[in-house]
Structures are given as C-alpha cells and as structure tokens.
C-alpha cells in the first residue's frame, strides 16, 4: 500500500543546531506540504511543493527551508533551531488535481532545548 | 487574520446522540471545504468534503452542511460513537491547486 513516512518520530535538539526532518511518500503525488501543529493554533502551513524543483513559502516559513530533488521526498530543514520551533510537524501529500484530499504522515515531535 | 475559525475548542456528547461541529470562514474565495479527524500520535485523516456548489454531502454517519451566505459549515455525526472521540479540523481552499487552510480544531469526546 502507498504511504507517507516521516522520520524521526521524536527528536530533541539544542538551540542553534541545524535539524532536518524527513518525509517520504510512495503515492507518487506531485504535491507535498509541511505543517506544524501547536496548541491554540491548529495546523499552520510552513512550505509546500507542486513538483520537483518547485518550492513555495507558507504562512510560517521563517527559519525553515525545503528542497525537492525527486517526487518522493520533501525534507524540512531548520537552519538554526529555536525554542519557538518546538512543535509537532506533519508532512502531507496530494495529487495535483483540484479537490484531491491531503494524505498525512504520523508526525515528528521536535523539542528544542 | 484567521481565515478558518472553529470557535469551540471542545465538545462532549453522549453515545448515540448527534455531534455537531461548527466552522466559520472569512475568505469568500474558498470553494472547497474538508473535515479531517485526528487521533493522538497520528496524522490527520480525511473524513468528508463539500464543494461550494453543494449545500450538503453525506457519507454514512457523517454529513457536512454548507451555508455560503453565512460562510458557515457544520459536520454532523449521527449516531455518535466512542471511537469518534478525536480532534476534528475544518479546512478550506481556493479554487485550483492551492494549499489547504486549517482551523484550530475541536476536540470531540463521546461519552459511553
């Protein structure tokens, strides 16, 4: 079965370190997204991609970057981790067609100390 | 400015009764609306959707109603079951291949 996998599931890092969260999907979807979930804020869009070599900023993109070198992967990098980036991060993918729903991974819980 | 609003952070309902979750939006360009369900330690899963050309969509125990003039949608679950206890997110998007905008979520507790 096709799936979307995030790794690691849990990560603890120190302020100022660079951290990369992995996202891999086998749906062969063109669209991939990164959201963060915080209490009181719901799901907020960080970055997204509509295909290889395409990346776009979302609502809360400061301090994050992504790259899309193939269809399957969209890694999320925190250039210099801050305590405000402690959150649960969700990767999602969808077909390129209008009204296709998002398929989410199970999330990465990141703690920045 | 929050474009999708779920004003009730939590809701408790008895098993067998109806659960009604509400969502309001401010962007009149939204034309597709979705509900997602999320259990702890899992990613959100798609539940049901509705296009702006419709006012109702039904799938088993789940029905979504859309009132475009009021910019309001609601999710009805009948009858509610303990397994429905989860966080429910309302989401919306503009026409075309645009990202979803999510609300803050409503935690539903169905009490046996």
Short mmCIF file of C-alpha atoms in Angstrom, two decimals:
data_model
loop_
_atom_site.label_atom_id
_atom_site.label_comp_id
_atom_site.label_asym_id
_atom_site.label_seq_id
_atom_site.Cartn_x
_atom_site.Cartn_y
_atom_site.Cartn_z
CA UNK A 1 0.00 0.00 0.00
CA UNK A 2 1.14 3.53 -0.71
CA UNK A 3 2.06 5.56 2.33
CA UNK A 4 3.77 8.67 3.63
CA UNK A 5 6.52 8.21 6.21
CA UNK A 6 8.10 10.77 8.50
CA UNK A 7 11.34 10.30 10.40
CA UNK A 8 12.33 10.54 13.12
CA UNK A 9 9.10 10.28 15.16
CA UNK A 10 10.73 12.14 18.05
CA UNK A 11 13.72 14.47 18.11
CA UNK A 12 15.35 16.54 20.83
CA UNK A 13 17.89 19.14 19.77
CA UNK A 14 19.64 22.17 21.17
CA UNK A 15 19.08 25.79 20.28
CA UNK A 16 21.17 26.86 17.31
CA UNK A 17 21.64 23.42 15.78
CA UNK A 18 20.58 22.56 12.25
CA UNK A 19 17.91 19.88 12.09
CA UNK A 20 16.40 18.05 9.14
CA UNK A 21 13.08 16.21 9.26
CA UNK A 22 12.48 13.62 6.59
CA UNK A 23 9.30 12.98 4.62
CA UNK A 24 8.95 10.18 2.07
CA UNK A 25 5.81 9.28 0.13
CA UNK A 26 5.13 6.36 -2.19
CA UNK A 27 1.85 7.74 -3.57
CA UNK A 28 3.73 9.32 -6.49
CA UNK A 29 1.98 12.57 -5.64
CA UNK A 30 3.17 15.83 -7.16
CA UNK A 31 2.09 17.98 -4.21
CA UNK A 32 3.83 17.85 -0.83
CA UNK A 33 3.32 20.04 2.22
CA UNK A 34 4.76 20.67 5.67
CA UNK A 35 2.51 21.82 8.52
CA UNK A 36 3.19 22.39 12.19
CA UNK A 37 0.63 21.80 14.92
CA UNK A 38 0.66 23.86 18.07
CA UNK A 39 -1.87 24.15 20.89
CA UNK A 40 -4.15 27.08 20.17
CA UNK A 41 -3.02 27.39 16.57
CA UNK A 42 -4.16 24.24 14.81
CA UNK A 43 -2.27 23.29 11.65
CA UNK A 44 -0.20 26.02 10.00
CA UNK A 45 1.47 25.72 6.61
CA UNK A 46 5.28 26.04 6.56
CA UNK A 47 6.36 25.21 3.00
CA UNK A 48 4.93 23.32 0.05
CA UNK A 49 5.94 21.97 -3.34
CA UNK A 50 3.99 21.23 -6.50
CA UNK A 51 6.71 19.15 -8.11
CA UNK A 52 10.42 18.52 -8.50
CA UNK A 53 12.48 21.69 -8.10
CA UNK A 54 9.38 23.67 -7.04
CA UNK A 55 9.12 25.11 -3.51
CA UNK A 56 6.85 27.77 -2.01
CA UNK A 57 6.62 29.56 1.33
CA UNK A 58 3.63 29.11 3.56
CA UNK A 59 2.20 31.10 6.43
CA UNK A 60 5.04 30.39 8.91
CA UNK A 61 8.13 29.81 6.75
CA UNK A 62 10.70 31.92 8.63
CA UNK A 63 13.55 29.76 9.94
CA UNK A 64 12.65 26.79 7.72
CA UNK A 65 13.69 25.61 4.26
CA UNK A 66 12.78 22.74 1.95
CA UNK A 67 14.16 21.22 -1.22
CA UNK A 68 12.51 18.91 -3.75
CA UNK A 69 15.02 16.89 -5.76
CA UNK A 70 12.68 13.99 -6.53
CA UNK A 71 8.97 13.19 -6.39
CA UNK A 72 9.10 11.06 -3.24
CA UNK A 73 10.90 13.30 -0.73
CA UNK A 74 10.48 16.75 0.80
CA UNK A 75 12.91 17.21 3.71
CA UNK A 76 12.30 20.13 6.07
CA UNK A 77 15.39 21.88 7.46
CA UNK A 78 15.53 24.14 10.47
CA UNK A 79 18.64 26.21 9.79
CA UNK A 80 19.24 27.24 13.42
CA UNK A 81 16.72 25.68 15.77
CA UNK A 82 14.89 27.97 18.20
CA UNK A 83 12.71 27.11 21.19
CA UNK A 84 9.74 28.62 19.33
CA UNK A 85 10.11 25.78 16.82
CA UNK A 86 9.25 23.15 19.42
CA UNK A 87 6.18 21.61 17.81
CA UNK A 88 4.69 18.59 16.09
CA UNK A 89 5.46 18.62 12.39
CA UNK A 90 3.27 16.92 9.79
CA UNK A 91 4.12 16.17 6.21
CA UNK A 92 1.32 15.64 3.69
CA UNK A 93 0.90 14.89 0.01
CA UNK A 94 -1.85 15.05 -2.59
CA UNK A 95 -2.42 14.50 -6.28
CA UNK A 96 -2.15 17.56 -8.46
CA UNK A 97 -5.84 17.50 -9.31
CA UNK A 98 -8.25 20.01 -7.90
CA UNK A 99 -10.12 18.83 -4.80
CA UNK A 100 -7.85 15.88 -4.09
CA UNK A 101 -7.55 15.40 -0.30
CA UNK A 102 -4.30 15.51 1.65
CA UNK A 103 -2.72 12.33 2.99
CA UNK A 104 -0.75 12.98 6.18
CA UNK A 105 2.19 11.26 7.81
CA UNK A 106 2.13 10.42 11.52
CA UNK A 107 4.19 13.42 12.51
CA UNK A 108 7.54 14.27 14.09
CA UNK A 109 7.57 15.68 17.61
CA UNK A 110 10.51 18.11 17.82
CA UNK A 111 11.73 19.59 21.09
CA UNK A 112 14.30 22.39 21.03
CA UNK A 113 16.02 22.87 24.40
CA UNK B 1 -6.05 37.06 10.44
CA UNK B 2 -7.61 33.64 10.83
CA UNK B 3 -9.50 32.63 7.69
CA UNK B 4 -10.99 29.40 9.08
CA UNK B 5 -12.42 29.53 12.58
CA UNK B 6 -13.52 26.76 14.88
CA UNK B 7 -14.75 28.64 17.91
CA UNK B 8 -15.44 25.64 20.13
CA UNK B 9 -12.20 24.10 21.40
CA UNK B 10 -14.07 21.11 22.82
CA UNK B 11 -17.41 19.32 22.75
CA UNK B 12 -18.81 16.45 24.84
CA UNK B 13 -21.66 14.29 23.58
CA UNK B 14 -23.32 11.15 24.87
CA UNK B 15 -23.01 7.98 22.84
CA UNK B 16 -25.88 7.58 20.40
CA UNK B 17 -26.66 11.30 20.26
CA UNK B 18 -25.84 13.77 17.49
CA UNK B 19 -22.50 15.61 17.45
CA UNK B 20 -22.46 18.96 15.65
CA UNK B 21 -19.12 20.60 14.96
CA UNK B 22 -19.11 24.11 13.56
CA UNK B 23 -16.74 26.07 11.34
CA UNK B 24 -16.81 29.62 10.01
CA UNK B 25 -14.68 31.14 7.28
CA UNK B 26 -13.93 34.66 6.16
CA UNK B 27 -12.45 34.21 2.68
CA UNK B 28 -15.24 34.36 0.08
CA UNK B 29 -12.85 32.83 -2.49
CA UNK B 30 -12.88 29.47 -0.70
CA UNK B 31 -14.77 26.96 -2.81
CA UNK B 32 -13.88 23.57 -1.36
CA UNK B 33 -14.19 22.51 2.26
CA UNK B 34 -12.96 19.43 4.10
CA UNK B 35 -13.10 17.87 7.53
CA UNK B 36 -10.21 15.90 8.97
CA UNK B 37 -10.15 13.71 12.06
CA UNK B 38 -7.06 13.30 14.23
CA UNK B 39 -6.29 10.75 16.92
CA UNK B 40 -3.37 11.28 19.36
CA UNK B 41 0.07 10.40 17.96
CA UNK B 42 -1.34 10.00 14.44
CA UNK B 43 -1.63 12.27 11.43
CA UNK B 44 -4.98 13.79 10.45
CA UNK B 45 -7.11 11.63 8.18
CA UNK B 46 -9.58 12.86 5.60
CA UNK B 47 -13.21 12.44 6.64
CA UNK B 48 -15.57 14.23 4.27
CA UNK B 49 -15.63 17.19 1.88
CA UNK B 50 -18.04 19.51 0.14
CA UNK B 51 -17.80 21.73 -2.89
CA UNK B 52 -19.24 25.23 -2.85
CA UNK B 53 -21.77 24.26 -5.50
CA UNK B 54 -23.47 21.97 -2.98
CA UNK B 55 -25.10 22.61 0.38
CA UNK B 56 -24.97 19.08 1.77
CA UNK B 57 -22.83 15.99 1.45
CA UNK B 58 -23.48 12.74 3.28
CA UNK B 59 -21.28 9.71 3.91
CA UNK B 60 -22.69 7.16 6.29
CA UNK B 61 -22.96 8.66 9.77
CA UNK B 62 -21.24 11.88 8.65
CA UNK B 63 -22.96 14.80 6.95
CA UNK B 64 -21.46 18.17 6.12
CA UNK B 65 -23.68 21.20 5.57
CA UNK B 66 -22.54 24.37 3.84
CA UNK B 67 -24.23 27.77 4.16
CA UNK B 68 -22.36 30.03 1.75
CA UNK B 69 -24.28 33.18 2.57
CA UNK B 70 -23.34 32.80 6.24
CA UNK B 71 -19.85 31.50 5.43
CA UNK B 72 -20.54 28.61 7.77
CA UNK B 73 -20.24 24.86 7.60
CA UNK B 74 -21.02 22.14 10.07
CA UNK B 75 -20.26 18.46 10.50
CA UNK B 76 -22.98 16.23 11.89
CA UNK B 77 -22.20 12.80 13.28
CA UNK B 78 -25.23 10.58 13.91
CA UNK B 79 -25.20 8.45 15.98
CA UNK B 80 -22.03 9.38 17.84
CA UNK B 81 -19.79 6.51 18.94
CA UNK B 82 -16.91 6.40 21.46
CA UNK B 83 -14.49 5.78 18.56
CA UNK B 84 -15.44 9.19 17.18
CA UNK B 85 -13.59 10.83 20.08
CA UNK B 86 -10.83 12.79 18.36
CA UNK B 87 -9.82 16.28 17.27
CA UNK B 88 -11.70 17.47 14.19
CA UNK B 89 -10.17 20.04 11.85
CA UNK B 90 -12.11 22.10 9.37
CA UNK B 91 -10.13 23.10 6.25
CA UNK B 92 -10.77 25.15 3.12
CA UNK B 93 -9.08 26.11 -0.11
CA UNK B 94 -9.47 28.47 -3.05
CA UNK B 95 -10.22 27.08 -6.48
CA UNK B 96 -7.37 25.40 -8.28
CA UNK B 97 -4.44 23.53 -6.83
CA UNK B 98 -3.98 25.67 -3.70
CA UNK B 99 -2.91 24.67 -0.18
CA UNK B 100 -5.47 23.93 2.50
CA UNK B 101 -6.06 26.42 5.30
CA UNK B 102 -6.98 24.75 8.58
CA UNK B 103 -8.92 25.83 11.64
CA UNK B 104 -7.64 25.32 15.17
CA UNK B 105 -9.62 22.14 15.70
CA UNK B 106 -12.39 20.96 18.03
CA UNK B 107 -11.82 18.08 20.47
CA UNK B 108 -14.87 15.81 20.49
CA UNK B 109 -15.43 13.47 23.42
CA UNK B 110 -18.15 10.86 23.05
CA UNK B 111 -19.14 9.51 26.45
CA UNK B 112 -20.44 5.97 26.74
#
